Short mmCIF file of C-alpha atoms in Angstrom, two decimals:
data_model
loop_
_atom_site.label_atom_id
_atom_site.label_comp_id
_atom_site.label_asym_id
_atom_site.label_seq_id
_atom_site.Cartn_x
_atom_site.Cartn_y
_atom_site.Cartn_z
CA UNK A 3 140.51 136.00 62.84
CA UNK A 4 139.90 132.80 64.50
CA UNK A 5 137.54 133.74 66.94
CA UNK A 6 135.57 135.97 63.95
CA UNK A 7 136.53 132.10 61.50
CA UNK A 8 134.75 130.33 65.99
CA UNK A 9 131.43 132.09 65.82
CA UNK A 10 130.76 131.94 62.31
CA UNK A 11 131.32 128.44 62.11
CA UNK A 12 129.22 127.71 65.45
CA UNK A 13 126.61 130.08 64.01
CA UNK A 14 126.35 128.27 60.91
CA UNK A 15 126.22 124.87 62.87
CA UNK A 16 123.67 125.67 65.28
CA UNK A 17 121.42 126.78 62.50
CA UNK A 18 121.79 124.21 60.07
CA UNK A 19 121.52 122.06 63.46
CA UNK A 20 118.13 122.92 63.54
CA UNK A 21 116.97 124.59 60.39
CA UNK A 22 117.62 120.93 57.97
CA UNK A 23 115.74 118.54 61.29
CA UNK A 24 112.63 121.71 60.50
CA UNK A 25 112.29 121.36 57.07
CA UNK A 26 112.55 117.54 56.95
CA UNK A 27 110.01 117.30 60.39
CA UNK A 28 106.69 119.50 58.12
CA UNK A 29 108.09 117.87 55.03
CA UNK A 30 108.12 114.60 55.04
CA UNK A 31 105.01 113.08 56.45
CA UNK A 32 103.56 114.55 53.03
CA UNK A 33 105.71 112.43 50.79
CA UNK A 34 105.35 109.53 52.75
CA UNK A 35 101.95 110.26 52.05
CA UNK A 36 101.45 110.81 48.89
CA UNK A 37 104.06 107.74 48.19
CA UNK A 38 101.71 105.15 50.47
CA UNK A 39 98.31 106.64 49.74
CA UNK A 40 99.25 108.61 46.45
CA UNK A 41 96.98 111.84 47.50
CA UNK A 42 98.09 114.37 49.85
CA UNK A 43 97.91 114.99 53.40
CA UNK A 44 94.49 118.13 54.10
CA UNK A 45 97.36 120.14 54.70
CA UNK A 46 99.15 120.21 52.79
CA UNK A 47 97.45 120.60 50.09
CA UNK A 48 95.84 123.77 51.39
CA UNK A 49 99.31 124.97 51.71
CA UNK A 50 100.14 124.12 48.19
CA UNK A 51 97.01 125.21 46.19
CA UNK A 52 98.40 128.77 48.24
CA UNK A 53 101.67 128.78 46.60
CA UNK A 54 99.56 127.65 43.54
CA UNK A 55 96.75 130.71 43.66
CA UNK A 56 100.25 133.21 44.46
CA UNK A 57 103.03 134.17 43.58
CA UNK A 58 106.03 132.22 45.30
CA UNK A 59 109.14 134.85 46.62
CA UNK A 60 111.31 135.57 48.43
CA UNK A 61 109.20 137.23 52.19
CA UNK A 62 107.48 133.78 51.35
CA UNK A 63 110.60 131.97 51.81
CA UNK A 64 111.52 133.48 53.79
CA UNK A 65 108.45 132.53 56.72
CA UNK A 66 109.34 129.21 55.86
CA UNK A 67 112.83 128.85 57.05
CA UNK A 68 111.57 130.82 59.68
CA UNK A 69 109.28 128.47 60.77
CA UNK A 70 111.25 125.35 59.98
CA UNK A 71 113.96 127.08 62.70
CA UNK A 72 110.98 127.09 64.79
CA UNK A 73 110.52 123.97 64.40
CA UNK A 74 113.34 122.11 63.96
CA UNK A 75 113.87 123.40 67.77
CA UNK A 76 111.04 122.54 68.59
CA UNK A 77 111.87 118.97 67.49
CA UNK A 78 115.25 119.35 69.25
CA UNK A 79 113.18 120.05 72.60
CA UNK A 80 111.21 117.10 72.42
CA UNK A 81 113.59 114.48 71.20
CA UNK A 82 115.17 114.50 74.16
CA UNK A 83 112.07 113.96 75.95
CA UNK A 84 111.23 110.95 74.20
CA UNK A 85 115.27 110.17 74.61
CA UNK A 86 115.45 110.50 78.45
CA UNK A 87 110.98 109.09 78.71
CA UNK A 88 112.08 105.35 76.50
CA UNK A 89 115.40 104.98 79.23
CA UNK A 90 113.45 105.15 82.08
CA UNK A 91 110.60 102.72 79.86
CA UNK A 92 112.95 100.57 77.93
CA UNK A 93 116.66 100.19 80.22
CA UNK A 94 116.25 100.64 83.64
CA UNK A 95 112.21 98.77 83.20
CA UNK A 96 111.93 96.39 79.84
CA UNK A 97 115.73 95.82 79.60
CA UNK A 98 115.71 94.34 82.40
CA UNK A 99 112.58 92.26 82.55
CA UNK A 100 113.25 90.78 78.93
CA UNK A 101 117.57 90.43 80.09
CA UNK A 102 116.08 88.14 83.11
CA UNK A 103 113.68 86.05 80.88
CA UNK A 104 116.46 85.91 78.79
CA UNK A 105 118.85 84.57 81.30
CA UNK A 106 116.96 81.65 81.85
CA UNK A 107 115.90 80.50 78.61
CA UNK A 108 119.86 79.93 78.61
CA UNK A 109 119.70 78.51 81.78
CA UNK A 110 116.75 76.60 80.24
CA UNK A 111 118.82 74.79 77.47
CA UNK A 112 121.16 73.33 79.21
CA UNK A 113 118.75 70.22 80.32
CA UNK A 114 116.11 70.66 77.22
CA UNK A 115 117.14 70.09 74.39
CA UNK A 116 114.74 71.80 71.79
CA UNK A 117 115.11 74.81 72.58
CA UNK A 118 118.99 74.38 72.39
CA UNK A 119 117.53 73.53 69.14
CA UNK A 120 115.16 76.90 68.16
CA UNK A 121 119.13 78.56 70.08
CA UNK A 122 121.16 77.39 67.48
CA UNK A 123 118.07 77.98 64.84
CA UNK A 124 117.86 82.08 66.04
CA UNK A 125 121.48 81.95 65.79
CA UNK A 126 120.95 82.67 62.35
CA UNK A 127 119.10 85.46 63.00
CA UNK A 128 121.52 87.45 65.14
CA UNK A 129 123.54 89.96 63.82
CA UNK A 130 119.43 90.98 62.77
CA UNK A 131 118.13 90.99 66.19
CA UNK A 132 120.91 92.63 67.07
CA UNK A 133 121.18 95.79 65.06
CA UNK A 134 117.66 96.32 66.47
CA UNK A 135 118.45 95.12 70.40
CA UNK A 136 120.39 98.80 70.00
CA UNK A 137 117.26 100.20 68.71
CA UNK A 138 115.90 99.58 72.08
CA UNK A 139 118.70 101.16 73.95
CA UNK A 140 119.19 104.64 74.73
CA UNK A 141 120.83 104.62 78.05
CA UNK A 142 124.91 105.09 76.26
CA UNK A 143 128.30 106.11 77.75
CA UNK A 144 129.12 109.05 78.71
CA UNK A 145 133.19 107.87 78.07
CA UNK A 146 134.58 105.54 76.29
CA UNK A 147 135.96 103.12 78.50
CA UNK A 148 139.66 104.24 77.50
CA UNK A 149 139.35 107.22 78.81
CA UNK A 150 138.22 106.13 81.73
CA UNK A 151 141.99 105.94 83.09
CA UNK A 152 142.56 109.54 82.17
CA UNK A 153 139.48 111.42 84.76
CA UNK A 154 140.34 109.56 87.43
CA UNK A 155 144.04 111.19 86.55
CA UNK A 156 141.67 114.15 86.35
CA UNK A 157 139.66 113.94 89.61
CA UNK A 158 142.56 113.39 91.67
CA UNK A 159 144.53 115.91 90.67
CA UNK A 160 141.27 118.87 90.44
CA UNK A 161 140.35 116.84 94.79
CA UNK A 162 143.95 117.91 95.58
CA UNK A 163 143.91 121.37 94.31
CA UNK A 164 139.92 121.78 96.01
CA UNK A 165 138.64 122.82 92.83
CA UNK A 166 135.90 119.50 93.21
CA UNK A 167 135.35 116.78 95.22
CA UNK A 168 135.66 113.12 93.19
CA UNK A 169 132.16 111.94 94.24
CA UNK A 170 130.13 113.88 91.64
CA UNK A 171 128.64 113.36 89.16
CA UNK A 172 129.45 113.47 85.66
CA UNK A 173 127.69 116.41 83.98
CA UNK A 174 129.96 119.31 86.35
CA UNK A 175 132.96 117.81 84.92
CA UNK A 176 131.75 118.04 81.51
CA UNK A 177 130.92 121.78 82.63
CA UNK A 178 133.90 122.13 84.32
CA UNK A 179 135.51 121.38 80.97
CA UNK A 180 133.22 123.07 78.87
CA UNK A 181 134.34 126.71 80.83
CA UNK A 182 137.82 125.58 80.84
CA UNK A 183 137.92 125.20 77.77
CA UNK A 184 136.38 128.48 76.58
CA UNK A 185 138.29 130.54 78.55
CA UNK A 186 141.89 129.80 77.91
CA UNK A 187 141.40 129.11 74.33
CA UNK A 188 141.90 125.12 74.60
CA UNK A 189 141.28 124.58 70.42
CA UNK A 190 138.68 121.19 70.81
CA UNK A 191 136.08 119.91 69.04
CA UNK A 192 133.53 119.40 71.63
CA UNK A 193 131.05 121.92 70.23
CA UNK A 194 130.89 119.86 67.33
CA UNK A 195 130.35 116.30 68.45
CA UNK A 196 127.48 118.55 70.47
CA UNK A 197 125.81 119.44 67.23
CA UNK A 198 126.25 116.70 66.34
CA UNK A 199 124.24 114.92 68.57
CA UNK A 200 121.60 116.37 68.65
CA UNK A 201 121.11 116.72 64.69
CA UNK A 202 121.33 112.59 64.21
CA UNK A 203 119.19 113.01 67.94
CA UNK A 204 116.59 115.32 65.87
CA UNK A 205 116.78 113.08 63.10
CA UNK A 206 116.14 109.71 64.75
CA UNK A 207 113.36 111.05 66.48
CA UNK A 208 111.26 112.41 62.53
CA UNK A 209 112.15 108.95 62.00
CA UNK A 210 111.04 106.86 64.75
CA UNK A 211 107.65 109.62 64.23
CA UNK A 212 107.01 108.96 60.81
CA UNK A 213 107.50 105.24 61.03
CA UNK A 214 104.77 105.26 63.25
CA UNK A 215 102.18 107.24 62.07
CA UNK A 216 102.50 105.56 58.50
CA UNK A 217 102.30 102.50 60.17
CA UNK A 218 98.92 103.86 61.84
CA UNK A 219 98.41 105.29 57.99
CA UNK A 220 99.20 101.75 56.97
CA UNK A 221 96.28 99.56 59.85
CA UNK A 222 93.73 102.82 59.06
CA UNK A 223 93.93 102.75 55.12
CA UNK A 224 94.63 99.06 54.61
CA UNK A 225 97.65 99.47 52.73
CA UNK A 226 99.78 96.73 53.85
CA UNK A 227 101.62 96.02 50.89
CA UNK A 228 105.38 95.80 48.53
CA UNK A 229 105.76 99.71 48.71
CA UNK A 230 105.09 100.04 52.25
CA UNK A 231 106.56 97.67 53.33
CA UNK A 232 109.87 99.22 51.62
CA UNK A 233 108.87 103.01 52.94
CA UNK A 234 108.43 101.16 56.32
CA UNK A 235 112.31 99.22 56.14
CA UNK A 236 113.77 102.55 55.00
CA UNK A 237 111.98 104.72 58.65
CA UNK A 238 113.57 101.80 61.04
CA UNK A 239 116.52 101.11 58.83
CA UNK A 240 116.58 105.34 59.12
CA UNK A 241 116.18 105.32 63.14
CA UNK A 242 117.89 102.75 63.88
CA UNK A 243 121.04 104.81 61.66
CA UNK A 244 120.68 107.78 63.48
CA UNK A 245 120.02 106.13 66.90
CA UNK A 246 123.16 104.69 66.90
CA UNK A 247 124.81 108.23 65.49
CA UNK A 248 123.90 110.13 68.69
CA UNK A 249 125.12 107.38 70.25
CA UNK A 250 127.82 107.69 68.99
CA UNK A 251 129.04 111.51 68.84
CA UNK A 252 127.15 111.71 72.78
CA UNK A 253 129.97 110.03 73.82
CA UNK A 254 133.31 110.93 71.60
CA UNK A 255 130.97 115.14 73.16
CA UNK A 256 132.11 113.08 76.27
CA UNK A 257 135.78 112.63 75.07
CA UNK A 258 136.44 115.39 74.14
CA UNK A 259 136.46 116.66 77.27
CA UNK A 260 138.33 114.81 78.71
CA UNK A 261 140.91 115.47 76.44
CA UNK A 262 140.46 119.23 76.58
CA UNK A 263 140.94 118.90 80.57
CA UNK A 264 143.61 117.05 81.06
CA UNK A 265 145.51 118.94 78.74
CA UNK A 266 145.04 121.94 80.42
CA UNK A 267 146.23 119.88 83.69
CA UNK A 268 148.84 118.35 82.83
CA UNK A 269 150.73 119.57 79.59
CA UNK A 270 149.01 123.32 79.00
CA UNK A 271 150.45 124.16 82.68
CA UNK A 272 153.55 122.07 83.41
CA UNK A 273 154.22 123.18 79.47
CA UNK A 274 153.48 126.72 81.54
CA UNK A 275 156.10 126.73 84.27
CA UNK A 276 158.98 124.67 82.44
CA UNK A 277 158.46 127.46 80.45
CA UNK A 278 158.59 130.05 82.63
CA UNK A 279 161.24 127.92 84.60
CA UNK A 280 163.74 128.53 81.55
#
């Protein structure tokens, strides 16, 4: 019974995690364009025209959901690639350069009074800059620092049993934990966190894509006004929120993998040996 429920739950996570981003990916650009210009996008106008002149039945709805599901898969793949590219561009290059420049400016403030004044003025906006800064950091920890001790113990134990080399990369330990948890029926939130970080990464991708599209439309049609400003701010807020949620669930997924593996090695095995002795 538990296995059946878990399979249904996994299926729902898979479908919803791809279907919802797919639907939003299709519909959101039209909604934003309409809010900015009061007009329909050409492709959306044709779709609406076809829907008005034909009867909307279950077949059309089914075809739309299938198309949205495939779009969700595309979004999932492209968001993964985009994050890899952004890590290379921002984390490995631009952010390091900006960090170097900021450190230089901080060192100059020791000798220059006017720079110290600018520094104090910018402290007013420190919270905003701190949130904005997180949006341009794409590399995240694989697990919380508090789990480092557990992982060290796991590596030591696995090395003693010649199961895994302690010089392996983190992904090898993650996959090993995933296999152990599946074969030993260890209850874990790992899959749920995996589904959630994929979902939020897709939503983050959709938000930033629509933010860039909106900027293009605002510039192209000269639409800089209160309404367009609200749309742009909301899209930026959605991106920052989804981006932060993605990184949080990425780390929680890694933490769950460590906890599952630690439980198997140090708790479950010891309990079984103790029971056999009794």
